[in-house]
């Protein structure tokens, strides 16, 4: 037992959830959690290495799990970034910081000029007189500050983004700058696609391919809200079905994830809320509407209404217009309990927002021709307002 009365298993799960959901855990900011990870380092390292292929780094200052997605998703990027240039400048800021020692101080203007000159030598041209270029750099710098890689001693990059050289910022470098980017098993220039990153480097032997399949499955189950049977390839689907008892036991004992086999796949959830994770349903109003939609679809299926039915994989097919109509009915019934933004939103805007939210959580998808699919996992919810006194 720990000083707080937690069991070793509880502490291990806390460590795993923190390592999965944070960039790193520093001794300075989280001394107790850091000590827990250090005490269980070997077990944590072996488990992540065996089942996920993740490396666990530990030194005197911090612990970091070097994560990689089983399959890249659009929501896995930085939420504050809005275009590819933001990511490129984020990376070149890290390149610049490679030449700095911990606690070194430097000016923003010196940094951006050195990056501009280096990129010009690579036939990539930045123009800091352009507001869009400065804004991308400001977003990259803000993200580096949020990660603790940069410390602004004086000034703010937002002022520089607005007016250019009329403002400056004095920064201080952190030791964390060298650990932001994960290590790769081979030279980055040898990768030619995102799929090549996801595939990793494994021996072309039965044992190597088994390890590749296991790592890919566990990565997706740990890092994505839901993975359906139809989203696995044939080998992975066979592995998930034949190894389900081991998978369920492993993720329950080590990660605190409770799982169950359903017709549509092996689904997992966290039985208790935790500050480490962003869980569905969220605290946003759009999650409330998504739960109401789930309940309404259940009722429509029970009444055989609207010509909707469950198709292969437990999915429900709708047109965007049909989804819009269902949400409009919900709005008419419940709008007094909704936020002002959602009460005033046009029906098409509201449908697009709800659909985007469901897509982000793996609960819906859409085809290029406009076909909307409501996935089976949403049917595990049935939302309603307890305080609402209207008729069902």
XYZ file of N, CA, C and O in Angstrom, residues 140-289:
600
model
N 3.353 27.841 -33.165
C 4.390 26.854 -32.851
C 5.067 27.177 -31.524
O 5.298 26.296 -30.688
N 5.373 28.446 -31.300
C 6.043 28.868 -30.072
C 5.136 28.684 -28.855
O 5.595 28.266 -27.786
N 3.859 28.978 -29.012
C 2.922 28.787 -27.893
C 2.838 27.316 -27.500
O 2.758 26.977 -26.311
N 2.865 26.429 -28.496
C 2.810 25.005 -28.200
C 4.079 24.555 -27.481
O 4.034 23.743 -26.550
N 5.229 25.070 -27.886
C 6.487 24.744 -27.215
C 6.478 25.235 -25.773
O 6.985 24.563 -24.875
N 5.881 26.386 -25.543
C 5.747 26.883 -24.162
C 4.813 25.991 -23.359
O 5.082 25.682 -22.195
N 3.707 25.559 -23.974
C 2.760 24.695 -23.271
C 3.397 23.370 -22.880
O 3.072 22.791 -21.840
N 4.334 22.897 -23.689
C 5.033 21.646 -23.410
C 6.143 21.812 -22.376
O 6.684 20.824 -21.878
N 6.478 23.060 -22.062
C 7.566 23.304 -21.123
C 8.932 23.319 -21.770
O 9.957 23.325 -21.085
N 8.967 23.317 -23.100
C 10.232 23.306 -23.836
C 10.847 24.695 -23.882
O 12.065 24.850 -23.873
N 9.993 25.700 -23.929
C 10.416 27.102 -23.936
C 9.797 27.834 -22.755
O 8.661 27.541 -22.369
N 10.552 28.776 -22.227
C 10.036 29.653 -21.178
C 10.186 31.083 -21.666
O 11.285 31.502 -22.072
N 9.079 31.830 -21.691
C 9.141 33.241 -22.082
C 9.542 34.065 -20.867
O 8.772 34.194 -19.915
N 10.753 34.604 -20.891
C 11.250 35.422 -19.777
C 10.649 36.812 -19.829
O 10.266 37.387 -18.802
N 10.509 37.340 -21.036
C 9.952 38.692 -21.193
C 9.331 38.810 -22.573
O 9.967 38.466 -23.575
N 8.093 39.286 -22.629
C 7.431 39.485 -23.914
C 6.508 38.335 -24.268
O 6.427 37.327 -23.574
N 5.788 38.537 -25.394
C 4.828 37.539 -25.846
C 4.853 37.477 -27.366
O 4.842 38.524 -28.030
N 4.881 36.273 -27.912
C 4.971 36.095 -29.360
C 3.726 36.591 -30.085
O 3.775 36.892 -31.278
N 2.594 36.709 -29.390
C 1.380 37.228 -30.023
C 1.578 38.678 -30.457
O 1.068 39.093 -31.508
N 2.285 39.450 -29.642
C 2.565 40.847 -30.014
C 3.451 40.894 -31.245
O 3.254 41.722 -32.138
N 4.457 40.001 -31.299
C 5.336 39.947 -32.479
C 4.534 39.529 -33.711
O 4.740 40.066 -34.799
N 3.619 38.580 -33.546
C 2.819 38.130 -34.683
C 1.964 39.259 -35.239
O 1.773 39.370 -36.457
N 1.470 40.126 -34.359
C 0.611 41.219 -34.800
C 1.389 42.327 -35.500
O 0.918 42.912 -36.467
N 2.606 42.621 -35.018
C 3.300 43.808 -35.535
C 4.733 43.571 -35.983
O 5.430 44.513 -36.349
N 5.209 42.341 -35.952
C 6.543 42.053 -36.458
C 7.650 42.572 -35.564
O 7.608 42.422 -34.337
N 8.666 43.201 -36.161
C 9.883 43.578 -35.445
C 9.678 44.675 -34.402
O 10.617 45.024 -33.690
N 8.483 45.230 -34.312
C 8.257 46.244 -33.280
C 8.250 45.618 -31.888
O 8.422 46.319 -30.894
N 8.064 44.328 -31.804
C 8.070 43.627 -30.520
C 9.035 42.455 -30.573
O 9.283 41.883 -31.638
N 9.564 42.101 -29.415
C 10.488 40.981 -29.328
C 10.155 40.157 -28.092
O 9.378 40.595 -27.225
N 10.725 38.974 -27.997
C 10.503 38.098 -26.854
C 11.848 37.517 -26.440
O 12.644 37.097 -27.291
N 12.092 37.499 -25.134
C 13.280 36.847 -24.597
C 12.874 35.479 -24.074
O 12.018 35.363 -23.200
N 13.481 34.420 -24.636
C 13.163 33.050 -24.255
C 14.316 32.410 -23.504
O 15.474 32.838 -23.608
N 13.948 31.343 -22.790
C 14.947 30.510 -22.126
C 14.682 29.061 -22.526
O 13.534 28.606 -22.542
N 15.728 28.333 -22.850
C 15.586 26.955 -23.302
C 15.497 25.992 -22.126
O 16.058 26.227 -21.059
N 14.791 24.883 -22.338
C 14.638 23.831 -21.332
C 15.334 22.564 -21.809
O 15.474 22.317 -23.013
N 15.744 21.740 -20.874
C 16.353 20.451 -21.215
C 15.390 19.537 -21.975
O 15.804 18.599 -22.674
N 14.084 19.799 -21.884
C 13.088 18.948 -22.525
C 13.111 19.057 -24.044
O 12.551 18.193 -24.737
N 13.747 20.103 -24.586
C 13.742 20.320 -26.031
C 14.293 19.124 -26.796
O 13.855 18.828 -27.915
N 15.242 18.421 -26.208
C 15.883 17.296 -26.903
C 15.039 16.028 -26.874
O 15.422 15.030 -27.488
N 13.913 16.053 -26.164
C 13.133 14.834 -25.995
C 11.728 14.936 -26.570
O 10.910 14.046 -26.343
N 11.435 15.997 -27.299
C 10.082 16.155 -27.843
C 9.823 15.134 -28.939
O 8.826 14.411 -28.925
N 10.716 15.077 -29.912
C 10.539 14.154 -31.022
C 10.979 12.761 -30.601
O 12.032 12.598 -29.984
N 10.185 11.772 -30.948
C 10.548 10.408 -30.572
C 11.649 9.877 -31.484
O 11.850 10.367 -32.598
N 12.320 8.867 -31.005
C 13.397 8.241 -31.772
C 12.820 7.260 -32.787
O 11.823 6.596 -32.517
N 13.466 7.156 -33.934
C 13.021 6.247 -34.980
C 14.093 5.192 -35.218
O 15.291 5.461 -35.079
N 13.666 3.985 -35.606
C 14.635 2.911 -35.782
C 15.533 3.079 -37.001
O 16.549 2.404 -37.121
N 15.137 3.952 -37.933
C 15.977 4.199 -39.100
C 15.834 5.650 -39.538
O 14.981 6.390 -39.036
N 16.663 6.068 -40.489
C 16.690 7.443 -40.971
C 15.307 7.843 -41.494
O 14.661 7.103 -42.245
N 14.854 9.039 -41.098
C 13.514 9.499 -41.484
C 13.347 9.591 -42.993
O 12.234 9.433 -43.513
N 14.430 9.866 -43.717
C 14.311 10.025 -45.163
C 13.987 8.713 -45.869
O 13.629 8.710 -47.051
N 14.096 7.590 -45.156
C 13.781 6.298 -45.769
C 12.286 5.979 -45.703
O 11.838 5.009 -46.312
N 11.496 6.781 -44.962
C 10.051 6.582 -44.910
C 9.415 7.380 -46.050
O 9.732 8.553 -46.258
N 8.489 6.768 -46.765
C 7.863 7.463 -47.890
C 6.369 7.690 -47.706
O 5.702 8.204 -48.605
N 5.811 7.309 -46.548
C 4.377 7.493 -46.316
C 4.072 7.370 -44.829
O 4.876 6.855 -44.054
N 2.875 7.844 -44.440
C 2.410 7.673 -43.068
C 2.278 6.185 -42.746
O 2.592 5.738 -41.637
N 1.835 5.405 -43.731
C 1.683 3.964 -43.512
C 3.011 3.313 -43.150
O 3.054 2.375 -42.356
N 4.100 3.831 -43.710
C 5.417 3.273 -43.396
C 5.790 3.548 -41.944
O 6.397 2.702 -41.275
N 5.432 4.733 -41.438
C 5.646 5.037 -40.019
C 4.841 4.074 -39.150
O 5.337 3.533 -38.164
N 3.572 3.886 -39.519
C 2.687 3.042 -38.724
C 3.140 1.583 -38.728
O 2.998 0.877 -37.729
N 3.684 1.141 -39.863
C 4.082 -0.264 -39.983
C 5.258 -0.597 -39.081
O 5.377 -1.721 -38.581
N 6.148 0.383 -38.855
C 7.307 0.123 -38.013
C 8.324 -0.758 -38.717
O 8.226 -1.037 -39.919
N 9.308 -1.212 -37.959
C 10.363 -2.061 -38.504
C 10.404 -3.365 -37.714
O 10.789 -3.375 -36.540
N 9.981 -4.440 -38.348
C 9.928 -5.747 -37.700
C 10.583 -6.791 -38.606
O 10.505 -6.689 -39.837
N 11.216 -7.813 -38.027
C 11.803 -8.881 -38.845
C 10.725 -9.600 -39.659
O 9.601 -9.784 -39.190
N 11.076 -10.010 -40.853
C 10.135 -10.735 -41.697
C 10.172 -12.218 -41.339
O 10.526 -13.089 -42.144
N 9.796 -12.492 -40.104
C 9.742 -13.852 -39.582
C 8.389 -14.038 -38.909
O 7.712 -13.039 -38.592
N 7.939 -15.261 -38.670
C 6.657 -15.456 -37.967
C 6.619 -14.734 -36.626
O 5.608 -14.118 -36.275
N 7.722 -14.792 -35.880
C 7.755 -14.113 -34.587
C 7.702 -12.597 -34.756
O 7.010 -11.893 -34.019
N 8.431 -12.091 -35.757
C 8.426 -10.648 -36.000
C 7.067 -10.149 -36.427
O 6.610 -9.081 -35.999
N 6.360 -10.896 -37.275
C 5.043 -10.490 -37.734
C 3.993 -10.603 -36.631
O 3.061 -9.804 -36.577
N 4.155 -11.591 -35.734
C 3.255 -11.690 -34.581
C 3.419 -10.478 -33.671
O 2.439 -9.900 -33.196
N 4.669 -10.092 -33.445
C 4.937 -8.919 -32.607
C 4.358 -7.661 -33.258
O 3.742 -6.825 -32.578
N 4.517 -7.519 -34.552
C 3.971 -6.366 -35.272
C 2.456 -6.303 -35.116
O 1.887 -5.237 -34.841
N 1.789 -7.446 -35.271
C 0.321 -7.494 -35.152
C -0.109 -7.157 -33.736
O -1.057 -6.380 -33.522
N 0.561 -7.725 -32.731
C 0.210 -7.454 -31.333
C 0.397 -5.985 -31.005
O -0.469 -5.356 -30.387
N 1.517 -5.398 -31.397
C 1.768 -3.979 -31.118
C 0.710 -3.096 -31.767
O 0.209 -2.146 -31.145
N 0.369 -3.403 -33.009
C -0.604 -2.575 -33.722
C -1.970 -2.640 -33.053
O -2.657 -1.620 -32.889
N -2.385 -3.827 -32.634
C -3.688 -3.995 -31.992
C -3.733 -3.252 -30.656
O -4.672 -2.495 -30.376
N -2.732 -3.444 -29.812
C -2.741 -2.800 -28.497
C -2.623 -1.280 -28.616
O -3.247 -0.540 -27.834
N -1.843 -0.815 -29.561
C -1.736 0.640 -29.738
C -3.089 1.245 -30.070
O -3.482 2.268 -29.502
N -3.813 0.623 -30.987
C -5.105 1.181 -31.384
C -6.115 1.093 -30.239
O -6.874 2.047 -29.995
N -6.144 -0.027 -29.534
C -7.102 -0.177 -28.442
C -6.829 0.812 -27.309
O -7.755 1.289 -26.649
N -5.564 1.135 -27.070
C -5.200 2.066 -26.001
C -5.349 3.528 -26.407
O -5.607 4.378 -25.565
N -5.205 3.829 -27.681
C -5.114 5.229 -28.103
C -6.340 5.744 -28.849
O -6.468 6.946 -29.043
N -7.236 4.857 -29.271
C -8.424 5.297 -29.996
C -9.668 5.021 -29.157
O -9.702 4.057 -28.387
N -10.693 5.851 -29.295
C -11.908 5.651 -28.486
C -12.576 4.308 -28.729
O -13.068 3.679 -27.800
N -12.600 3.862 -29.989
C -13.253 2.601 -30.322
C -12.667 2.089 -31.629
O -12.343 2.864 -32.529
N -12.496 0.764 -31.704
C -12.062 0.122 -32.949
C -13.016 -1.045 -33.213
O -13.152 -1.945 -32.388
N -13.684 -1.001 -34.363
C -14.662 -2.028 -34.711
C -13.983 -3.169 -35.464
O -12.909 -2.997 -36.050
N -14.630 -4.322 -35.474
C -14.077 -5.481 -36.177
C -13.770 -5.164 -37.642
O -12.761 -5.608 -38.190
N -14.651 -4.406 -38.300
C -14.454 -4.137 -39.726
C -13.298 -3.171 -39.992
O -12.867 -3.012 -41.144
N -12.754 -2.556 -38.925
C -11.622 -1.647 -39.104
C -10.273 -2.360 -38.977
O -9.237 -1.754 -39.230
N -10.274 -3.628 -38.577
C -9.045 -4.408 -38.563
C -8.856 -5.089 -39.910
O -9.829 -5.373 -40.606
N -7.576 -5.383 -40.247
C -7.381 -6.249 -41.406
C -7.638 -7.693 -40.971
O -7.884 -7.968 -39.791
N -7.576 -8.609 -41.910
C -7.980 -9.984 -41.611
C -7.139 -10.611 -40.502
O -7.676 -11.262 -39.589
N -5.822 -10.419 -40.552
C -4.940 -11.003 -39.536
C -5.210 -10.396 -38.160
O -5.231 -11.110 -37.146
N -5.411 -9.086 -38.117
C -5.658 -8.411 -36.841
C -6.999 -8.829 -36.256
O -7.115 -9.025 -35.044
N -7.995 -8.972 -37.118
C -9.323 -9.384 -36.651
C -9.254 -10.792 -36.055
O -9.851 -11.070 -35.013
N -8.513 -11.665 -36.692
C -8.335 -13.022 -36.169
C -7.631 -12.980 -34.810
O -8.017 -13.687 -33.867
N -6.606 -12.117 -34.701
C -5.867 -11.991 -33.438
C -6.781 -11.484 -32.324
O -6.787 -12.011 -31.205
N -7.577 -10.446 -32.609
C -8.466 -9.863 -31.601
C -9.499 -10.883 -31.139
O -9.809 -10.970 -29.938
N -10.011 -11.673 -32.056
C -11.052 -12.647 -31.691
C -10.480 -13.821 -30.918
O -11.093 -14.304 -29.968
N -9.314 -14.305 -31.318
C -8.750 -15.481 -30.647
C -8.032 -15.138 -29.352
O -7.915 -15.988 -28.458
N -7.552 -13.890 -29.224
C -6.811 -13.482 -28.037
C -7.624 -12.555 -27.125
O -7.063 -11.875 -26.277
N -8.939 -12.533 -27.326
C -9.742 -11.535 -26.610
C -9.645 -11.670 -25.091
O -9.622 -10.652 -24.389
N -9.578 -12.883 -24.563
C -9.511 -13.042 -23.110
C -8.198 -12.470 -22.567
O -8.190 -11.805 -21.530
N -7.110 -12.713 -23.267
C -5.814 -12.155 -22.857
C -5.823 -10.645 -22.962
O -5.331 -9.939 -22.066
N -6.389 -10.117 -24.041
C -6.458 -8.665 -24.230
C -7.293 -8.024 -23.126
O -6.900 -7.014 -22.521
N -8.462 -8.602 -22.853
C -9.343 -8.061 -21.810
C -8.654 -8.061 -20.453
O -8.704 -7.069 -19.711
N -7.997 -9.153 -20.128
C -7.325 -9.265 -18.834
C -6.146 -8.297 -18.736
O -5.956 -7.631 -17.712
N -5.371 -8.212 -19.803
C -4.209 -7.323 -19.808
C -4.599 -5.864 -19.620
O -4.026 -5.147 -18.794
N -5.562 -5.400 -20.396
C -5.944 -3.989 -20.339
C -6.689 -3.653 -19.054
O -6.621 -2.520 -18.573
N -7.370 -4.624 -18.460
C -8.035 -4.383 -17.175
C -7.011 -4.292 -16.053
O -7.043 -3.357 -15.239
N -6.078 -5.236 -16.002
C -5.110 -5.288 -14.904
C -4.087 -4.161 -14.968
O -3.704 -3.600 -13.944
N -3.643 -3.837 -16.160
C -2.560 -2.862 -16.272
C -3.052 -1.447 -16.540
O -2.522 -0.493 -15.974
N -4.037 -1.288 -17.411
C -4.445 0.065 -17.797
C -5.750 0.517 -17.148
O -6.133 1.678 -17.283
N -6.458 -0.387 -16.448
C -7.721 -0.003 -15.821
C -8.863 0.121 -16.797
O -9.893 0.722 -16.488
N -8.724 -0.459 -17.980
C -9.768 -0.417 -18.995
C -10.665 -1.645 -18.875
O -10.184 -2.772 -18.925
N -11.948 -1.425 -18.722
C -12.902 -2.522 -18.711
C -13.400 -2.746 -20.134
O -13.714 -1.805 -20.853
N -13.440 -4.012 -20.553
C -13.846 -4.296 -21.915
C -14.862 -5.410 -22.001
O -15.069 -6.168 -21.049
N -15.506 -5.500 -23.140
C -16.488 -6.553 -23.366
C -16.588 -6.821 -24.860
O -16.407 -5.916 -25.680
N -16.854 -8.061 -25.189
C -17.027 -8.435 -26.586
C -18.467 -8.200 -27.005
O -19.406 -8.710 -26.377
N -18.666 -7.375 -28.042
C -19.979 -7.164 -28.626
C -19.957 -7.668 -30.073
O -18.896 -7.994 -30.609
N -21.107 -7.681 -30.706
C -21.161 -8.145 -32.093
C -20.274 -7.292 -32.993
O -19.672 -7.796 -33.931
N -20.211 -5.994 -32.704
C -19.459 -5.102 -33.576
C -17.964 -5.064 -33.284
O -17.187 -4.520 -34.058
N -17.556 -5.629 -32.139
C -16.137 -5.617 -31.841
C -15.863 -5.684 -30.347
O -16.773 -5.824 -29.529
N -14.595 -5.560 -30.023
C -14.137 -5.548 -28.638
C -14.087 -4.097 -28.187
O -13.272 -3.317 -28.685
N -14.979 -3.712 -27.275
C -15.107 -2.317 -26.868
C -14.641 -2.141 -25.431
O -14.895 -2.997 -24.574
N -13.995 -0.995 -25.163
C -13.434 -0.716 -23.847
C -13.932 0.626 -23.323
O -14.284 1.527 -24.089
N -13.930 0.753 -21.995
C -14.287 2.023 -21.354
C -13.561 2.101 -20.019
O -13.128 1.091 -19.443
N -13.416 3.316 -19.525
C -12.869 3.524 -18.190
C -14.030 3.598 -17.203
O -14.935 4.425 -17.379
N -14.043 2.748 -16.164
C -15.182 2.720 -15.236
C -15.290 3.975 -14.379
O -16.360 4.273 -13.862
N -14.192 4.698 -14.219
C -14.202 5.911 -13.403
C -13.572 7.044 -14.186
O -12.621 6.851 -14.947
N -14.098 8.247 -13.987
C -13.516 9.407 -14.647
C -12.154 9.721 -14.042
O -11.892 9.422 -12.875
N -11.297 10.288 -14.847
C -9.953 10.618 -14.402
C -9.516 11.912 -15.059
O -9.847 12.166 -16.221
N -8.781 12.722 -14.323
C -8.267 13.966 -14.873
C -7.229 13.744 -15.949
O -6.856 14.673 -16.663
N -6.733 12.508 -16.082
C -5.719 12.203 -17.089
C -6.303 12.127 -18.497
O -5.588 12.292 -19.472
N -7.590 11.851 -18.593
C -8.160 11.506 -19.890
C -9.296 12.429 -20.294
O -9.962 13.021 -19.471
N -9.470 12.522 -21.606
C -10.588 13.239 -22.199
C -11.573 12.176 -22.658
O -11.298 11.426 -23.590
N -12.707 12.047 -21.962
C -13.619 10.938 -22.182
C -14.925 11.395 -22.810
O -15.344 12.544 -22.681
N -15.574 10.455 -23.503
C -16.915 10.688 -24.025
C -17.937 10.074 -23.068
O -17.729 8.952 -22.579
N -19.055 10.751 -22.793
C -19.405 12.079 -23.288
C -18.608 13.178 -22.586
O -18.303 13.067 -21.405
N -18.285 14.206 -23.340
C -17.519 15.315 -22.800
C -18.444 16.258 -22.044
O -19.659 16.051 -21.992
N -17.882 17.306 -21.502
C -18.693 18.298 -20.812
C -19.300 19.327 -21.740
O -20.013 20.241 -21.296
N -19.060 19.182 -23.041
C -19.593 20.139 -24.019
C -21.045 19.830 -24.356
O -21.488 18.680 -24.306
N -21.768 20.867 -24.714
C -23.180 20.696 -25.051
C -23.411 19.795 -26.241
O -24.437 19.113 -26.325
N -22.451 19.743 -27.171
C -22.627 18.912 -28.354
C -22.660 17.433 -27.974
O -23.317 16.628 -28.648
N -21.992 17.044 -26.871
C -22.079 15.657 -26.400
C -23.488 15.340 -25.911
O -23.989 14.229 -26.103
N -24.130 16.310 -25.259
C -25.517 16.110 -24.823
C -26.417 15.821 -26.027
O -27.273 14.921 -25.981
N -26.228 16.590 -27.088
C -27.059 16.394 -28.282
C -26.770 15.035 -28.905
O -27.683 14.351 -29.384
